Every structure is written in C-alpha cells, then in structure tokens.
mmCIF file of C-alpha atoms in Angstrom:
data_model
loop_
_atom_site.group_PDB
_atom_site.id
_atom_site.type_symbol
_atom_site.label_atom_id
_atom_site.label_comp_id
_atom_site.label_asym_id
_atom_site.label_seq_id
_atom_site.Cartn_x
_atom_site.Cartn_y
_atom_site.Cartn_z
ATOM 1 C CA UNK A 202 -21.272 -14.565 -8.412
ATOM 2 C CA UNK A 203 -22.177 -12.453 -11.617
ATOM 3 C CA UNK A 204 -24.942 -11.906 -11.632
ATOM 4 C CA UNK A 205 -27.549 -9.545 -14.418
ATOM 5 C CA UNK A 206 -28.188 -6.044 -12.240
ATOM 6 C CA UNK A 207 -32.171 -5.656 -11.902
ATOM 7 C CA UNK A 208 -32.550 -1.675 -11.955
ATOM 8 C CA UNK A 209 -35.663 -1.213 -10.265
ATOM 9 C CA UNK A 210 -37.501 2.560 -9.069
ATOM 10 C CA UNK A 211 -39.673 3.037 -6.139
ATOM 11 C CA UNK A 212 -43.180 5.240 -6.535
ATOM 12 C CA UNK A 213 -42.752 8.279 -4.905
ATOM 13 C CA UNK A 214 -46.006 7.166 -2.167
ATOM 14 C CA UNK A 215 -43.159 4.111 -0.974
ATOM 15 C CA UNK A 216 -40.034 6.893 -0.848
ATOM 16 C CA UNK A 217 -39.351 8.086 2.761
ATOM 17 C CA UNK A 218 -36.219 8.988 4.354
ATOM 18 C CA UNK A 219 -34.347 6.449 6.809
ATOM 19 C CA UNK A 220 -33.897 7.082 9.933
ATOM 20 C CA UNK A 221 -30.590 7.611 11.786
ATOM 21 C CA UNK A 222 -30.930 4.177 12.581
ATOM 22 C CA UNK A 223 -32.369 2.545 10.108
ATOM 23 C CA UNK A 224 -28.757 4.126 7.918
ATOM 24 C CA UNK A 225 -26.320 2.098 10.832
ATOM 25 C CA UNK A 226 -28.465 -1.343 9.584
ATOM 26 C CA UNK A 227 -28.894 -0.534 6.684
ATOM 27 C CA UNK A 228 -24.617 0.072 6.621
ATOM 28 C CA UNK A 229 -24.187 -3.057 8.654
ATOM 29 C CA UNK A 230 -26.446 -5.338 5.585
ATOM 30 C CA UNK A 231 -23.499 -3.767 3.957
ATOM 31 C CA UNK A 232 -20.976 -6.311 5.434
ATOM 32 C CA UNK A 233 -22.952 -9.135 3.686
ATOM 33 C CA UNK A 234 -22.867 -7.660 0.122
ATOM 34 C CA UNK A 235 -22.417 -4.928 -1.923
ATOM 35 C CA UNK A 236 -22.589 -4.904 -5.155
ATOM 36 C CA UNK A 237 -20.592 -2.917 -8.121
ATOM 37 C CA UNK A 238 -22.385 -2.975 -12.349
ATOM 38 C CA UNK A 239 -19.806 -3.521 -15.260
ATOM 39 C CA UNK A 240 -21.058 -1.112 -18.518
ATOM 40 C CA UNK A 241 -22.039 -4.122 -19.464
ATOM 41 C CA UNK A 242 -24.864 -4.750 -16.845
ATOM 42 C CA UNK A 243 -22.802 -7.750 -14.873
ATOM 43 C CA UNK A 244 -22.877 -7.516 -11.309
ATOM 44 C CA UNK A 245 -19.882 -8.732 -8.749
ATOM 45 C CA UNK A 246 -21.227 -9.199 -5.701
ATOM 46 C CA UNK A 247 -18.637 -8.235 -3.062
ATOM 47 C CA UNK A 248 -18.897 -10.680 0.094
ATOM 48 C CA UNK A 249 -15.304 -10.261 1.543
ATOM 49 C CA UNK A 250 -14.918 -6.505 3.048
ATOM 50 C CA UNK A 251 -11.309 -7.869 4.773
ATOM 51 C CA UNK A 252 -8.812 -5.461 2.717
ATOM 52 C CA UNK A 253 -11.436 -3.307 0.819
ATOM 53 C CA UNK A 254 -11.093 -0.272 0.616
ATOM 54 C CA UNK A 255 -14.191 2.999 1.787
ATOM 55 C CA UNK A 256 -13.465 6.792 0.900
ATOM 56 C CA UNK A 257 -16.280 8.572 2.709
ATOM 57 C CA UNK A 258 -16.506 12.351 1.392
ATOM 58 C CA UNK A 259 -18.323 14.787 4.758
ATOM 59 C CA UNK A 260 -15.992 11.865 6.831
ATOM 60 C CA UNK A 261 -14.278 14.390 9.325
ATOM 61 C CA UNK A 262 -17.976 14.164 11.496
ATOM 62 C CA UNK A 263 -20.924 13.462 11.652
ATOM 63 C CA UNK A 264 -22.581 10.190 9.574
ATOM 64 C CA UNK A 265 -19.204 9.969 8.115
ATOM 65 C CA UNK A 266 -17.226 9.528 10.380
ATOM 66 C CA UNK A 267 -20.287 6.232 11.736
ATOM 67 C CA UNK A 268 -19.324 5.070 8.116
ATOM 68 C CA UNK A 269 -15.509 5.044 8.824
ATOM 69 C CA UNK A 270 -15.904 3.097 12.044
ATOM 70 C CA UNK A 271 -18.179 0.442 10.432
ATOM 71 C CA UNK A 272 -16.552 -0.162 7.483
ATOM 72 C CA UNK A 273 -13.341 -0.215 9.637
ATOM 73 C CA UNK A 274 -15.047 -2.530 11.213
ATOM 74 C CA UNK A 275 -16.384 -4.867 8.653
ATOM 75 C CA UNK A 276 -11.907 -5.162 8.243
ATOM 76 C CA UNK A 277 -12.310 -2.117 4.934
ATOM 77 C CA UNK A 278 -9.562 -0.233 4.437
ATOM 78 C CA UNK A 279 -10.502 3.872 4.874
ATOM 79 C CA UNK A 280 -10.435 7.055 3.068
ATOM 80 C CA UNK A 281 -11.304 10.077 4.861
ATOM 81 C CA UNK A 282 -12.010 12.892 3.272
ATOM 82 C CA UNK A 283 -13.742 16.472 4.442
ATOM 83 C CA UNK A 284 -12.672 20.044 4.117
ATOM 84 C CA UNK A 285 -11.900 20.991 7.993
ATOM 85 C CA UNK A 286 -7.676 20.324 8.206
ATOM 86 C CA UNK A 287 -8.426 19.376 12.188
ATOM 87 C CA UNK A 288 -11.692 17.988 11.733
ATOM 88 C CA UNK A 289 -10.591 15.190 9.251
ATOM 89 C CA UNK A 290 -6.726 14.942 11.017
ATOM 90 C CA UNK A 291 -8.797 14.463 14.766
ATOM 91 C CA UNK A 292 -11.201 12.411 13.188
ATOM 92 C CA UNK A 293 -8.243 10.159 11.605
ATOM 93 C CA UNK A 294 -6.305 10.448 14.912
ATOM 94 C CA UNK A 295 -9.428 8.730 16.772
ATOM 95 C CA UNK A 296 -9.303 5.435 14.970
ATOM 96 C CA UNK A 297 -4.890 5.767 15.933
ATOM 97 C CA UNK A 298 -5.426 2.255 18.550
ATOM 98 C CA UNK A 299 -7.519 0.350 17.145
ATOM 99 C CA UNK A 300 -4.968 -0.833 14.951
ATOM 100 C CA UNK A 301 -6.981 -0.154 10.848
ATOM 101 C CA UNK A 302 -5.347 0.989 8.873
ATOM 102 C CA UNK A 303 -7.494 4.451 8.013
ATOM 103 C CA UNK A 304 -6.094 7.700 6.058
ATOM 104 C CA UNK A 305 -7.106 11.210 5.797
ATOM 105 C CA UNK A 306 -7.364 13.798 3.039
ATOM 106 C CA UNK A 307 -8.924 17.126 2.163
ATOM 107 C CA UNK A 308 -11.099 17.521 -0.618
ATOM 108 C CA UNK A 309 -13.515 20.602 -1.731
ATOM 109 C CA UNK A 310 -16.771 18.343 -3.292
ATOM 110 C CA UNK A 311 -17.938 21.607 -4.392
ATOM 111 C CA UNK A 312 -14.113 21.830 -6.973
ATOM 112 C CA UNK A 313 -13.923 18.569 -9.487
ATOM 113 C CA UNK A 314 -10.270 18.865 -9.523
ATOM 114 C CA UNK A 315 -10.326 18.725 -6.084
ATOM 115 C CA UNK A 316 -12.287 15.698 -6.372
ATOM 116 C CA UNK A 317 -10.103 13.866 -8.325
ATOM 117 C CA UNK A 318 -6.706 14.856 -6.680
ATOM 118 C CA UNK A 319 -8.311 12.901 -3.533
ATOM 119 C CA UNK A 320 -9.717 10.272 -5.680
ATOM 120 C CA UNK A 321 -5.511 9.947 -7.182
ATOM 121 C CA UNK A 322 -4.054 9.452 -3.463
ATOM 122 C CA UNK A 323 -6.532 6.954 -2.767
ATOM 123 C CA UNK A 324 -5.523 4.749 -5.346
ATOM 124 C CA UNK A 325 -2.153 6.050 -4.258
ATOM 125 C CA UNK A 326 -2.056 4.480 -0.916
ATOM 126 C CA UNK A 327 -4.740 1.408 -1.741
ATOM 127 C CA UNK A 328 -4.576 0.143 -4.857
ATOM 128 C CA UNK A 329 -8.991 -0.277 -5.849
ATOM 129 C CA UNK A 330 -11.367 1.399 -4.360
ATOM 130 C CA UNK A 331 -14.529 -0.224 -3.877
ATOM 131 C CA UNK A 332 -17.595 1.401 -1.809
ATOM 132 C CA UNK A 333 -17.760 5.406 -2.301
ATOM 133 C CA UNK A 334 -19.834 7.088 0.106
ATOM 134 C CA UNK A 335 -20.793 10.857 -1.405
ATOM 135 C CA UNK A 336 -22.059 11.995 2.461
ATOM 136 C CA UNK A 337 -20.422 16.051 1.686
ATOM 137 C CA UNK A 338 -23.327 17.911 2.434
ATOM 138 C CA UNK A 339 -24.477 21.690 4.540
ATOM 139 C CA UNK A 340 -27.751 23.291 4.255
ATOM 140 C CA UNK A 341 -28.322 26.885 3.296
ATOM 141 C CA UNK A 342 -28.812 28.307 6.924
ATOM 142 C CA UNK A 343 -32.296 29.468 7.138
ATOM 143 C CA UNK A 344 -35.467 29.503 6.188
ATOM 144 C CA UNK A 345 -35.707 28.960 1.465
ATOM 145 C CA UNK A 346 -37.107 32.310 1.151
ATOM 146 C CA UNK A 347 -33.899 34.195 3.407
ATOM 147 C CA UNK A 348 -31.071 32.117 2.115
ATOM 148 C CA UNK A 349 -29.324 34.416 -0.762
ATOM 149 C CA UNK A 350 -28.538 32.578 -4.705
ATOM 150 C CA UNK A 351 -25.075 32.626 -3.623
ATOM 151 C CA UNK A 352 -26.061 30.287 -0.562
ATOM 152 C CA UNK A 353 -27.976 28.242 -2.973
ATOM 153 C CA UNK A 354 -25.956 28.082 -5.416
ATOM 154 C CA UNK A 355 -23.032 26.567 -2.777
ATOM 155 C CA UNK A 356 -25.682 23.854 -1.941
ATOM 156 C CA UNK A 357 -26.223 22.498 -5.007
ATOM 157 C CA UNK A 358 -22.460 23.106 -5.315
ATOM 158 C CA UNK A 359 -21.680 21.341 -2.278
ATOM 159 C CA UNK A 360 -25.058 18.407 -2.421
ATOM 160 C CA UNK A 361 -25.488 17.501 -5.530
ATOM 161 C CA UNK A 362 -22.423 18.576 -8.360
ATOM 162 C CA UNK A 363 -20.022 17.299 -5.066
ATOM 163 C CA UNK A 364 -21.834 13.621 -5.889
ATOM 164 C CA UNK A 365 -21.485 13.795 -9.695
ATOM 165 C CA UNK A 366 -17.605 15.203 -9.145
ATOM 166 C CA UNK A 367 -17.786 11.595 -7.395
ATOM 167 C CA UNK A 368 -18.955 9.619 -9.620
ATOM 168 C CA UNK A 369 -17.077 10.828 -11.987
ATOM 169 C CA UNK A 370 -13.865 10.049 -10.384
ATOM 170 C CA UNK A 371 -14.155 7.012 -9.056
ATOM 171 C CA UNK A 372 -17.220 5.319 -10.538
ATOM 172 C CA UNK A 373 -14.498 4.380 -13.765
ATOM 173 C CA UNK A 374 -11.500 3.290 -11.919
ATOM 174 C CA UNK A 375 -14.678 0.589 -9.909
ATOM 175 C CA UNK A 376 -15.869 -0.771 -13.713
ATOM 176 C CA UNK A 377 -12.198 -1.294 -14.758
ATOM 177 C CA UNK A 378 -10.765 -2.958 -11.799
ATOM 178 C CA UNK A 379 -13.297 -5.489 -11.768
ATOM 179 C CA UNK A 380 -13.221 -6.764 -8.086
ATOM 180 C CA UNK A 381 -17.486 -5.346 -7.570
ATOM 181 C CA UNK A 382 -18.362 -2.037 -5.183
ATOM 182 C CA UNK A 383 -20.312 0.479 -4.449
ATOM 183 C CA UNK A 384 -21.673 3.809 -5.343
ATOM 184 C CA UNK A 385 -23.987 5.054 -1.828
ATOM 185 C CA UNK A 386 -25.813 8.968 -2.924
ATOM 186 C CA UNK A 387 -26.481 10.065 0.753
ATOM 187 C CA UNK A 388 -28.283 13.635 0.935
ATOM 188 C CA UNK A 389 -29.091 16.971 2.784
ATOM 189 C CA UNK A 390 -32.123 18.871 2.914
#
C-alpha cells in the first residue's frame, strides 16, 4: 500500500517525554505498522515484519536490548551495535536459545566511519535494513555547571552527531530498497 505522507509538528505545550511503559507500548505498535517515505513523499507501509531487519545502536543493554527483544518477537533479524564489546557479546549470546537471527557489531556512533562500517556489515549480513534505531546515548556525569567542555563535546558527538551519522549511513539504503522502513531516534538528556 502506498500513500502520501502527512507531516505534522506538535505544539511545544503538547510535547512530553514517554515513560518506559509507554515507550514499550509504542514499540509494540511498530509490529502493526512502520512507515518509510521515498524522496518523492510517497510512503510504503510495512505490515509484515517477519524476515525484515532492524539495526539498533546502544543495543547491548537497557532500552536498546529491549528494542532488540521486541523486534525478535516480531520475527525480525536484529543487528545490535554497541561500543562495549563485552556487553555486546553477552547481549547477542542472550538470544542464543531463541532461534532468532541476532548479530552484533562494534560501533562508535561518534565516528562516522565506524557507523558506515557497521551499516555495511549489516547489509552484508542481512541484506536490506528496514528499521534503524538511533538509541545510543550518554550523559555528562555531573551537574550542568560542572561538566567540562570536553565532556560536552563527547555528549554532543554521541547524542546528536551519532543520530546524524546513523541517518546518513542508513537513509539512502532504506529509500533505495523501496520496501519501506522506519528510523527511530531516541534522546538522552
């Protein structure tokens, strides 16, 4: 099914953070419908997730790992990406008894070349990627007035530039394969 995309902007007073339960509910809705738009503004609605592929940054633990489990339950292949090798290995191993196709790739989202390599590894492993979750995030580690400029740069490199690097690496691919897709950007504050 193809349809024209509708773009809307929420009023600032209607924007609020999602709590974990609400986020997981929102993820469950992805099972029913994920929309990807072509450069011409046409959308393809993805209704069947079985055999599709998700790429998740910050996938070794927390919300990233929960995303991975949700996508596995929907029948998707999953590529977990994380900078922490030991945690990533343990996360991938946690799926061993499920029969799911889950792989891991080391990825530093602050480094565009690392993200590009991880994306290529995903394409080589699974073919097309349909869902990108830019989930990796960090915090400065102290009160706002005590964070050094170097820590601010690191936070921005991971939390902002990491999202942009992910979009840059995956959006052309998702548009080119024409099977539909979705990009989910999470934020750490």
